Structures are given as C-alpha cells and as structure tokens.
Short mmCIF file of C-alpha atoms (C1' of nucleotides) in Angstrom, two decimals:
data_model
loop_
_atom_site.label_atom_id
_atom_site.label_comp_id
_atom_site.label_asym_id
_atom_site.label_seq_id
_atom_site.Cartn_x
_atom_site.Cartn_y
_atom_site.Cartn_z
CA MET A 29 -0.24 0.30 -0.44
CA VAL A 30 1.13 3.41 -1.07
CA THR A 31 1.37 5.96 1.62
CA PHE A 32 0.67 9.53 -0.57
CA PHE A 33 1.94 12.91 0.70
CA LYS A 34 4.51 11.84 2.81
CA GLN A 35 7.13 12.56 1.08
CA HIS A 36 6.61 16.25 0.10
CA ASN A 37 7.20 15.67 -3.62
CA TYR A 38 3.10 16.92 -4.58
CA LYS A 39 3.15 17.12 -7.23
CA GLU A 40 3.57 14.36 -7.94
CA GLU A 41 1.36 12.70 -6.20
CA LEU A 42 -1.37 14.81 -7.46
CA LYS A 43 -0.60 14.46 -11.09
CA ASP A 44 -1.20 10.74 -10.01
CA PHE A 45 -4.47 11.25 -8.64
CA GLY A 46 -4.80 12.33 -12.20
CA LEU A 47 -4.98 16.17 -11.25
CA LYS A 48 -2.89 18.56 -12.57
CA ALA A 49 -1.28 20.75 -10.14
CA THR A 50 -2.25 24.19 -9.43
CA PRO A 51 -0.84 26.39 -6.42
CA ALA A 52 -4.00 26.35 -4.92
CA ARG A 53 -4.42 22.50 -4.91
CA LEU A 54 -0.25 22.45 -3.59
CA ALA A 55 -0.65 24.63 -1.58
CA VAL A 56 -3.75 22.88 0.14
CA VAL A 57 -2.19 19.69 0.47
CA GLU A 58 0.89 21.01 1.95
CA PHE A 59 -1.37 22.91 4.50
CA LEU A 60 -3.35 19.50 5.21
CA GLU A 61 0.07 17.36 5.43
CA ASN A 62 1.21 19.77 8.61
CA ALA A 63 -2.46 20.22 10.07
CA LYS A 64 -2.65 19.18 13.62
CA LYS A 65 -6.49 18.84 13.43
CA PRO A 66 -9.52 18.61 10.28
CA ALA A 67 -9.12 21.70 8.68
CA ASP A 68 -12.19 23.94 7.73
CA VAL A 69 -12.52 25.69 4.57
CA ASN A 70 -11.92 28.82 6.68
CA SER A 71 -8.72 27.91 7.62
CA ILE A 72 -7.61 26.40 4.15
CA MET A 73 -8.24 30.55 2.72
CA ASP A 74 -6.22 32.14 6.16
CA TYR A 75 -3.45 29.89 4.83
CA LEU A 76 -3.71 30.29 1.40
CA GLN A 77 -3.63 34.23 1.80
CA GLN A 78 -1.16 33.96 4.21
CA LYS A 79 1.18 31.96 1.82
CA ARG A 80 0.02 35.12 -1.02
CA VAL A 81 -1.73 31.86 -3.10
CA ASN A 82 -4.98 33.87 -4.12
CA ALA A 83 -8.02 31.23 -4.57
CA ASP A 84 -11.47 32.26 -4.12
CA PRO A 85 -13.76 29.75 -1.74
CA ALA A 86 -15.65 28.63 -4.16
CA THR A 87 -12.12 27.04 -5.65
CA VAL A 88 -11.62 25.53 -1.81
CA PHE A 89 -14.66 23.83 -1.45
CA ARG A 90 -14.43 22.84 -5.29
CA MET A 91 -11.22 21.46 -4.41
CA MET A 92 -11.41 19.49 -0.98
CA ASN A 93 -14.92 17.68 -2.75
CA ASP A 94 -12.82 16.65 -5.36
CA PHE A 95 -9.72 15.11 -2.90
CA VAL A 96 -13.04 13.67 -1.41
CA LYS A 97 -14.37 11.83 -3.81
CA ARG A 98 -11.19 10.19 -5.24
CA GLY A 99 -10.06 9.16 -1.88
CA ILE A 100 -7.37 12.02 -0.98
CA THR A 101 -8.93 13.42 1.86
CA LYS A 102 -12.39 12.57 4.13
CA GLN A 103 -14.97 14.64 5.45
CA ILE A 104 -15.48 15.55 8.92
CA GLN A 105 -17.70 16.93 11.27
CA PHE A 106 -17.44 18.67 14.36
CA GLU A 107 -19.62 21.35 14.65
CA THR A 108 -23.03 21.53 12.70
CA GLY A 109 -23.25 23.30 9.29
CA LYS A 110 -19.45 23.09 8.94
CA ALA A 111 -17.54 20.44 7.27
CA ARG A 112 -13.79 19.82 8.71
CA TYR A 113 -11.32 17.98 6.01
CA GLU A 114 -8.29 15.60 6.84
CA LEU A 115 -5.50 13.72 4.45
CA LEU A 116 -6.93 10.02 3.92
CA SER A 117 -3.28 9.29 4.21
CA LYS A 118 -3.26 10.04 8.10
CA GLY A 119 -4.69 7.33 9.13
CA ASP A 120 -7.97 5.28 11.12
CA HIS A 121 -8.25 7.69 13.96
CA HIS A 122 -11.05 9.58 15.87
CA HIS A 123 -11.30 13.26 17.61
CA LEU A 124 -11.13 14.15 21.39
CA ILE A 125 -12.51 17.24 21.02
CA CYS A 126 -12.63 19.44 23.90
CA GLU A 127 -16.27 21.89 24.24
CA ASN A 128 -14.53 24.04 26.24
CA CYS A 129 -10.86 25.02 25.07
CA GLY A 130 -11.64 23.86 21.39
CA LYS A 131 -8.61 21.31 22.02
CA ILE A 132 -8.45 18.52 19.10
CA GLU A 133 -6.64 15.21 20.14
CA ALA A 134 -6.15 12.35 18.35
CA VAL A 135 -7.05 9.18 19.30
CA SER A 136 -6.20 5.42 17.46
CA ASP A 137 -9.51 3.41 16.66
CA THR A 138 -8.86 -0.32 18.54
CA VAL A 139 -12.82 -1.47 18.13
CA ILE A 140 -14.46 0.17 15.41
CA PRO A 141 -13.35 -2.99 13.15
CA GLN A 142 -14.70 -5.53 15.25
CA MET A 143 -17.89 -3.92 15.72
CA GLU A 144 -18.03 -3.43 11.86
CA GLU A 145 -17.49 -7.34 11.62
CA GLU A 146 -20.86 -7.77 13.88
CA ILE A 147 -22.58 -5.37 11.67
CA LYS A 148 -21.93 -6.96 9.07
CA LYS A 149 -22.91 -10.58 10.30
CA GLU A 150 -25.37 -9.49 12.57
CA HIS A 151 -27.88 -6.50 10.10
CA ASN A 152 -26.08 -7.78 6.44
CA PHE A 153 -25.21 -4.26 6.49
CA LEU A 154 -21.34 -3.54 4.21
CA VAL A 155 -19.77 -0.76 6.23
CA LYS A 156 -18.03 1.67 4.06
CA ARG A 157 -17.00 4.12 6.16
CA HIS A 158 -18.05 5.50 9.67
CA SER A 159 -17.54 8.40 12.00
CA LEU A 160 -16.74 8.10 15.54
CA GLU A 161 -15.90 11.43 17.48
CA PHE A 162 -16.03 12.19 21.41
CA PHE A 163 -16.85 15.46 22.89
CA GLY A 164 -15.87 16.37 26.66
CA LEU A 165 -13.14 18.30 28.19
CA CYS A 166 -9.89 17.81 27.87
CA LYS A 167 -7.30 17.57 30.61
CA ASP A 168 -6.52 20.86 31.36
CA CYS A 169 -10.55 22.02 31.46
CA SER A 170 -11.92 19.41 33.33
CA LEU A 171 -9.25 20.66 36.62
CA LYS A 172 -10.05 24.16 36.07
CA LYS A 173 -14.51 23.24 36.02
CA ASN A 174 -13.88 21.26 39.45
CA MET B 1254 -34.50 6.87 36.97
CA VAL B 1255 -37.39 8.09 34.31
CA THR B 1256 -38.18 7.46 30.94
CA PHE B 1257 -39.64 10.63 29.27
CA PHE B 1258 -41.79 10.99 26.81
CA LYS B 1259 -42.55 6.78 27.06
CA GLN B 1260 -46.14 7.07 28.20
CA HIS B 1261 -47.48 10.15 26.07
CA ASN B 1262 -48.35 12.74 28.47
CA TYR B 1263 -46.19 14.65 26.50
CA LYS B 1264 -47.56 17.86 27.94
CA GLU B 1265 -46.90 16.86 31.65
CA GLU B 1266 -44.29 15.50 30.46
CA LEU B 1267 -43.22 18.98 28.32
CA LYS B 1268 -43.91 21.13 32.13
CA ASP B 1269 -41.16 18.41 34.10
CA PHE B 1270 -38.89 20.15 31.77
CA GLY B 1271 -40.49 23.96 32.42
CA LEU B 1272 -41.95 23.91 28.78
CA LYS B 1273 -45.71 26.08 28.19
CA ALA B 1274 -47.25 22.26 26.34
CA THR B 1275 -48.62 24.41 22.78
CA PRO B 1276 -49.28 22.89 20.33
CA ALA B 1277 -46.06 23.09 18.23
CA ARG B 1278 -45.03 21.42 20.85
CA LEU B 1279 -46.98 18.58 21.92
CA ALA B 1280 -46.68 18.02 17.62
CA VAL B 1281 -42.83 17.82 17.88
CA VAL B 1282 -42.74 15.66 20.74
CA GLU B 1283 -44.86 13.12 19.20
CA PHE B 1284 -43.35 13.32 16.06
CA LEU B 1285 -39.79 12.84 17.39
CA GLU B 1286 -41.60 9.52 19.58
CA ASN B 1287 -42.76 7.91 16.41
CA ALA B 1288 -39.59 8.54 13.95
CA LYS B 1289 -38.32 5.62 13.16
CA LYS B 1290 -34.74 8.02 12.58
CA PRO B 1291 -33.41 10.63 13.62
CA ALA B 1292 -35.59 14.04 12.22
CA ASP B 1293 -34.75 17.37 10.43
CA VAL B 1294 -36.11 20.27 10.61
CA ASN B 1295 -37.84 19.88 7.06
CA SER B 1296 -39.40 16.38 8.24
CA ILE B 1297 -40.45 18.27 11.64
CA MET B 1298 -42.50 20.37 8.84
CA ASP B 1299 -43.85 18.28 7.02
CA TYR B 1300 -45.48 16.68 10.15
CA LEU B 1301 -46.81 20.10 11.26
CA GLN B 1302 -48.18 21.04 8.47
CA GLN B 1303 -50.09 17.75 7.59
CA LYS B 1304 -51.07 18.39 11.35
CA ARG B 1305 -52.64 21.30 10.73
CA VAL B 1306 -50.39 22.85 13.28
CA ASN B 1307 -48.99 25.80 11.80
CA ALA B 1308 -45.26 26.99 13.18
CA ASP B 1309 -43.13 29.02 11.43
CA PRO B 1310 -39.19 27.03 10.91
CA ALA B 1311 -37.51 29.30 13.26
CA THR B 1312 -39.88 28.28 15.85
CA VAL B 1313 -39.08 24.88 15.65
CA PHE B 1314 -35.18 25.78 15.17
CA ARG B 1315 -36.17 27.42 18.06
CA MET B 1316 -37.54 24.66 19.47
CA MET B 1317 -35.09 22.35 18.91
CA ASN B 1318 -32.40 24.23 20.02
CA ASP B 1319 -34.13 24.55 23.36
CA PHE B 1320 -35.20 20.52 23.52
CA VAL B 1321 -30.85 19.98 23.12
CA LYS B 1322 -30.25 22.40 25.97
CA ARG B 1323 -32.65 20.35 27.85
CA GLY B 1324 -32.01 17.45 27.26
CA ILE B 1325 -35.25 15.88 25.71
CA THR B 1326 -33.46 15.61 22.69
CA LYS B 1327 -30.10 15.24 20.92
CA GLN B 1328 -28.51 16.69 17.76
CA ILE B 1329 -26.87 14.24 15.24
CA GLN B 1330 -24.97 14.84 11.75
CA PHE B 1331 -25.51 12.67 9.01
CA GLU B 1332 -24.77 14.82 5.67
CA THR B 1333 -23.21 18.70 5.78
CA GLY B 1334 -25.05 21.46 6.57
CA LYS B 1335 -27.92 19.87 8.01
CA ALA B 1336 -28.98 18.52 11.98
CA ARG B 1337 -31.57 15.56 12.61
CA TYR B 1338 -33.09 15.38 16.27
CA GLU B 1339 -33.08 12.17 18.16
CA LEU B 1340 -35.45 11.76 21.15
CA LEU B 1341 -32.77 11.61 24.07
CA SER B 1342 -35.47 9.18 25.79
CA LYS B 1343 -34.35 6.59 22.83
CA GLY B 1344 -31.34 5.83 24.45
CA ASP B 1345 -28.09 5.30 23.18
CA HIS B 1346 -27.21 3.66 19.34
CA HIS B 1347 -26.12 4.36 16.46
CA HIS B 1348 -27.25 3.95 12.83
CA LEU B 1349 -26.28 2.66 9.94
CA ILE B 1350 -27.11 5.01 6.60
CA CYS B 1351 -27.06 3.55 3.26
CA GLU B 1352 -25.54 5.55 0.79
CA ASN B 1353 -28.09 4.10 -1.79
CA CYS B 1354 -31.53 3.87 -0.87
CA GLY B 1355 -31.72 6.34 2.73
CA LYS B 1356 -32.47 3.96 4.96
CA ILE B 1357 -31.33 3.98 9.03
CA GLU B 1358 -31.35 1.48 11.02
CA ALA B 1359 -29.92 1.24 14.54
CA VAL B 1360 -27.41 -0.51 15.54
CA SER B 1361 -26.68 -0.88 20.25
CA ASP B 1362 -23.32 0.58 21.84
CA THR B 1363 -21.96 -2.26 23.44
CA VAL B 1364 -17.92 -1.25 23.10
CA ILE B 1365 -18.45 2.64 23.07
CA PRO B 1366 -18.28 2.82 27.05
CA GLN B 1367 -15.61 1.25 27.54
CA MET B 1368 -13.57 3.49 25.08
CA GLU B 1369 -14.35 5.80 27.01
CA GLU B 1370 -13.11 4.73 30.52
CA GLU B 1371 -9.77 4.01 27.91
CA ILE B 1372 -9.54 7.89 27.15
CA LYS B 1373 -10.50 9.35 30.69
CA LYS B 1374 -7.33 7.07 31.72
CA GLU B 1375 -5.05 7.20 28.96
CA HIS B 1376 -5.99 11.01 27.90
CA ASN B 1377 -7.43 12.83 31.39
CA PHE B 1378 -10.40 13.81 28.62
CA LEU B 1379 -13.40 13.23 29.88
CA VAL B 1380 -15.96 12.65 27.69
CA LYS B 1381 -19.91 13.37 27.86
CA ARG B 1382 -20.94 12.85 24.14
CA HIS B 1383 -20.00 10.99 21.58
CA SER B 1384 -20.81 11.04 17.72
CA LEU B 1385 -20.58 7.47 15.80
CA GLU B 1386 -22.39 6.39 12.56
CA PHE B 1387 -21.27 4.02 10.45
CA PHE B 1388 -21.88 4.61 6.40
CA GLY B 1389 -22.52 2.33 3.35
CA LEU B 1390 -24.90 -0.11 1.79
CA CYS B 1391 -27.74 -1.79 3.35
CA LYS B 1392 -28.77 -5.83 2.89
CA ASP B 1393 -30.90 -5.44 0.17
CA CYS B 1394 -28.09 -2.60 -1.38
CA SER B 1395 -25.48 -4.66 -1.37
CA LEU B 1396 -27.07 -7.67 -3.53
CA LYS B 1397 -28.41 -5.33 -5.58
CA LYS B 1398 -24.90 -3.72 -6.22
CA ASN B 1399 -22.75 -6.80 -7.71
"C1'" DA C 639 -3.96 23.17 -28.71
"C1'" DT C 640 -7.61 22.43 -25.13
"C1'" DG C 641 -9.27 19.69 -21.43
"C1'" DG C 642 -9.27 20.78 -16.79
"C1'" DT C 643 -9.33 25.17 -13.77
"C1'" DT C 644 -10.51 29.17 -11.50
"C1'" DG C 645 -12.59 34.21 -10.57
"C1'" DC C 646 -16.39 36.15 -10.22
"C1'" DA C 647 -21.12 36.62 -9.15
"C1'" DA C 648 -25.68 34.73 -7.78
"C1'" DA C 649 -28.32 30.96 -6.07
"C1'" DC C 650 -29.39 27.91 -2.32
"C1'" DA C 651 -30.08 25.65 1.96
"C1'" DC C 652 -30.23 26.11 6.69
"C1'" DT C 653 -29.70 28.23 10.73
"C1'" DT C 654 -30.07 32.60 13.75
"C1'" DT C 655 -31.73 37.10 15.52
"C1'" DG C 656 -35.04 40.79 16.47
"C1'" DC C 657 -38.81 42.53 17.33
"C1'" DA C 658 -43.97 43.46 18.12
"C1'" DC C 659 -47.46 40.33 19.08
"C1'" DA C 660 -50.20 36.35 21.55
"C1'" DT C 661 -51.37 32.37 24.48
"C1'" DG C 662 -49.97 29.27 28.21
"C1'" DA C 663 -49.80 28.64 32.96
"C1'" DT D 112 -51.15 39.12 34.58
"C1'" DC D 113 -46.99 38.10 32.89
"C1'" DA D 114 -43.01 36.07 31.24
"C1'" DT D 115 -43.00 32.53 27.70
"C1'" DG D 116 -43.21 31.36 22.83
"C1'" DT D 117 -44.31 32.37 18.40
"C1'" DG D 118 -44.28 34.88 13.45
"C1'" DC D 119 -42.89 37.62 10.06
"C1'" DA D 120 -38.94 39.19 7.53
"C1'" DA D 121 -34.05 39.82 7.32
"C1'" DA D 122 -29.66 38.50 8.07
"C1'" DG D 123 -26.03 35.39 8.62
"C1'" DT D 124 -22.97 31.18 7.37
"C1'" DG D 125 -21.87 27.50 4.76
"C1'" DT D 126 -22.17 25.78 -0.43
"C1'" DT D 127 -22.54 24.99 -4.81
"C1'" DT D 128 -23.40 26.21 -9.80
"C1'" DG D 129 -23.47 28.16 -14.73
"C1'" DC D 130 -20.09 30.74 -17.63
"C1'" DA D 131 -16.37 33.03 -19.19
"C1'" DA D 132 -11.49 33.06 -19.14
"C1'" DC D 133 -7.46 30.55 -17.62
"C1'" DC D 134 -3.22 27.75 -17.75
"C1'" DA D 135 -0.93 23.27 -16.31
"C1'" DT D 136 0.23 19.65 -19.91
#
DNA sequence: ATGGTTGCAAACACTTTGCACATGA
DNA sequence: TCATGTGCAAAGTGTTTGCAACCAT
C-alpha cells in the first residue's frame, strides 16, 4: 500500500491522482499535511492568504469535494453546518474535541473494525466508512471546571 | 431513572422540563416519539403541516435548540449542513446509513462506554457525549450492487 | 492546443436573530 | 397578568453552480 503525501513531492502525487498541480492545490495539500486537526475551508483560506496564494472559496470547496471523491481526504463534522477535511493518509483515528477550549486530540482506533464485522454479520450491512468523535473536557479544562 | 415521553402524556412531561405545552411542541414531541430515524427540521415541518399545526421554521429551530439544551433530544449529523434530532429517551445507539437508498437502521452500543473509560485513563479527557455513525450499503443495496 | 481549473457573481440551503404580538399557566 | 413562546422578515453562514476566461500539460 502506498502512503500518499508523505514525501513532500506533492506535485507528483497530485498527478498520480489525475489532477493538475496548480498553486492552490499544492498549497492546500501542504497545509493539510501539516495540520494538527481537520481543517475547515475558512482555515484553508487563511493559510492561502498568508502564503500569498490567491484562491476563491468556490475553488477551495470544489477542490475539497474533488479530494474527497478521489480518496485524498475525508470529510469530518464536529460542529453542525461546517465541513472539515483531513488527509486520508493520516490514517484511521478519532478525535477528542474539548467543548471548553476547542482543543482537538487524536485517539487511535481500536474496536471499530470488529464492530463493523459484527454489523456485517448481524445486519448484513456493509460498512464503507464511519464517523466517531468524542466531545467533552480535555485534561486542562476538566481541572479548571472543578 | 425516569423514561420520558413514553407514556404519551406529553403535556405533563413538557411541563416537567419547565416548558409550556404549546400545540407545536406537543406535535413535535409526538412526531419524534414515533419517528424511526433522526428527523431534520424539514421533515418536522412536513409533519406539522400534515397535522394542520402551523409553525414557522424559526419556531422549530428555536424549539429544537431548546430541547437539546434541556436534554430532551440530541443533535445528530449524517450529511453536512443539516442537523437531525432524536429523543434522548430512545437510548444510546448508533445508526447504519445506507448511502444508496438512504435507509437508516439502529445498532446498539456495545463497546463505546469502555472506550470512553480508556480515554479517561490514557488522555485525562472526560467524554460527555460522542457521535458514531456507519455509512455503507444495506442488505438489499449490497446485493443489487453486485 | 485543449481540457481541466479558476474567479466571479448569483443562487441555495440551513439556521439565527430582533421585535412586536400572542398565548399558556 | 406576565413570562414564555411565536410569526415574520431580515440577515448570517456555509456551500454550490453557470459561465467565460485561464493555465498546466
């Protein structure tokens, strides 16, 4: 299995997906690669601006839809009414979202695969993807709250 | 522990939550009680119309925010940009969402509580709520797709 | 050269908000 | 009666789309 977007030859990797290596796409992939948490379009726009790569929100939305369709990124929702994106190459893990300070940690996936097995057996339902997020209070905030 | 909205004395139960029993609220609670899957505001509006209970979308949105805040319902997201609501009294379970026909099944929660224990131990993160949904192909659709 | 990509503006869908009026307890 | 709830209209946010111009290959 190939791990994409790990060797920083983004240009080649985009081409492997049949995508032209435009400045905006290169910058977005780089941003996602270094992002510590799933990014929304707003944060992507900010990064592009900071990098002096100009791109329209419409372009970014189109790009992200494209990336999701091609399996470059996955879409995640923490809050309602806003999509976040994460590189699929970052592997399968879930998020701990602190409702107080907004910090996001990752937890590795331990039990979901076997749960999906059970679902196949008991429901004849073929799971293709899942979403699992935990909301609550991070270490620091749960101390403060007492 | 009390199970709310199970004995169909919605009026009393709303009052227990400190809410006035208005026609719209009574109808919405009744709808959610009988709903087989988490309802979006659109489907609620349809039901109200059919029941000849007139209510503005703004009212329903306000109502649902209120219900969530008071722990009557929880908010769920399947698709982006649209919230769905389910009575909390329906218990903890997750959903199997067929990406082909849209059918939604429920699966009981088996492993998440212990996962939350581990998270507390290993990350010092206090989980207050979680979201877990599975997307894929239901029995019928996975047969058709072959 | 040409098809994939983009910017722009407009349109959409969902949701929230302010305010005056209405209604349940 | 009076706080709570509601309708209406307007505004806010995130996202999509049509189309002409543009640019990577």
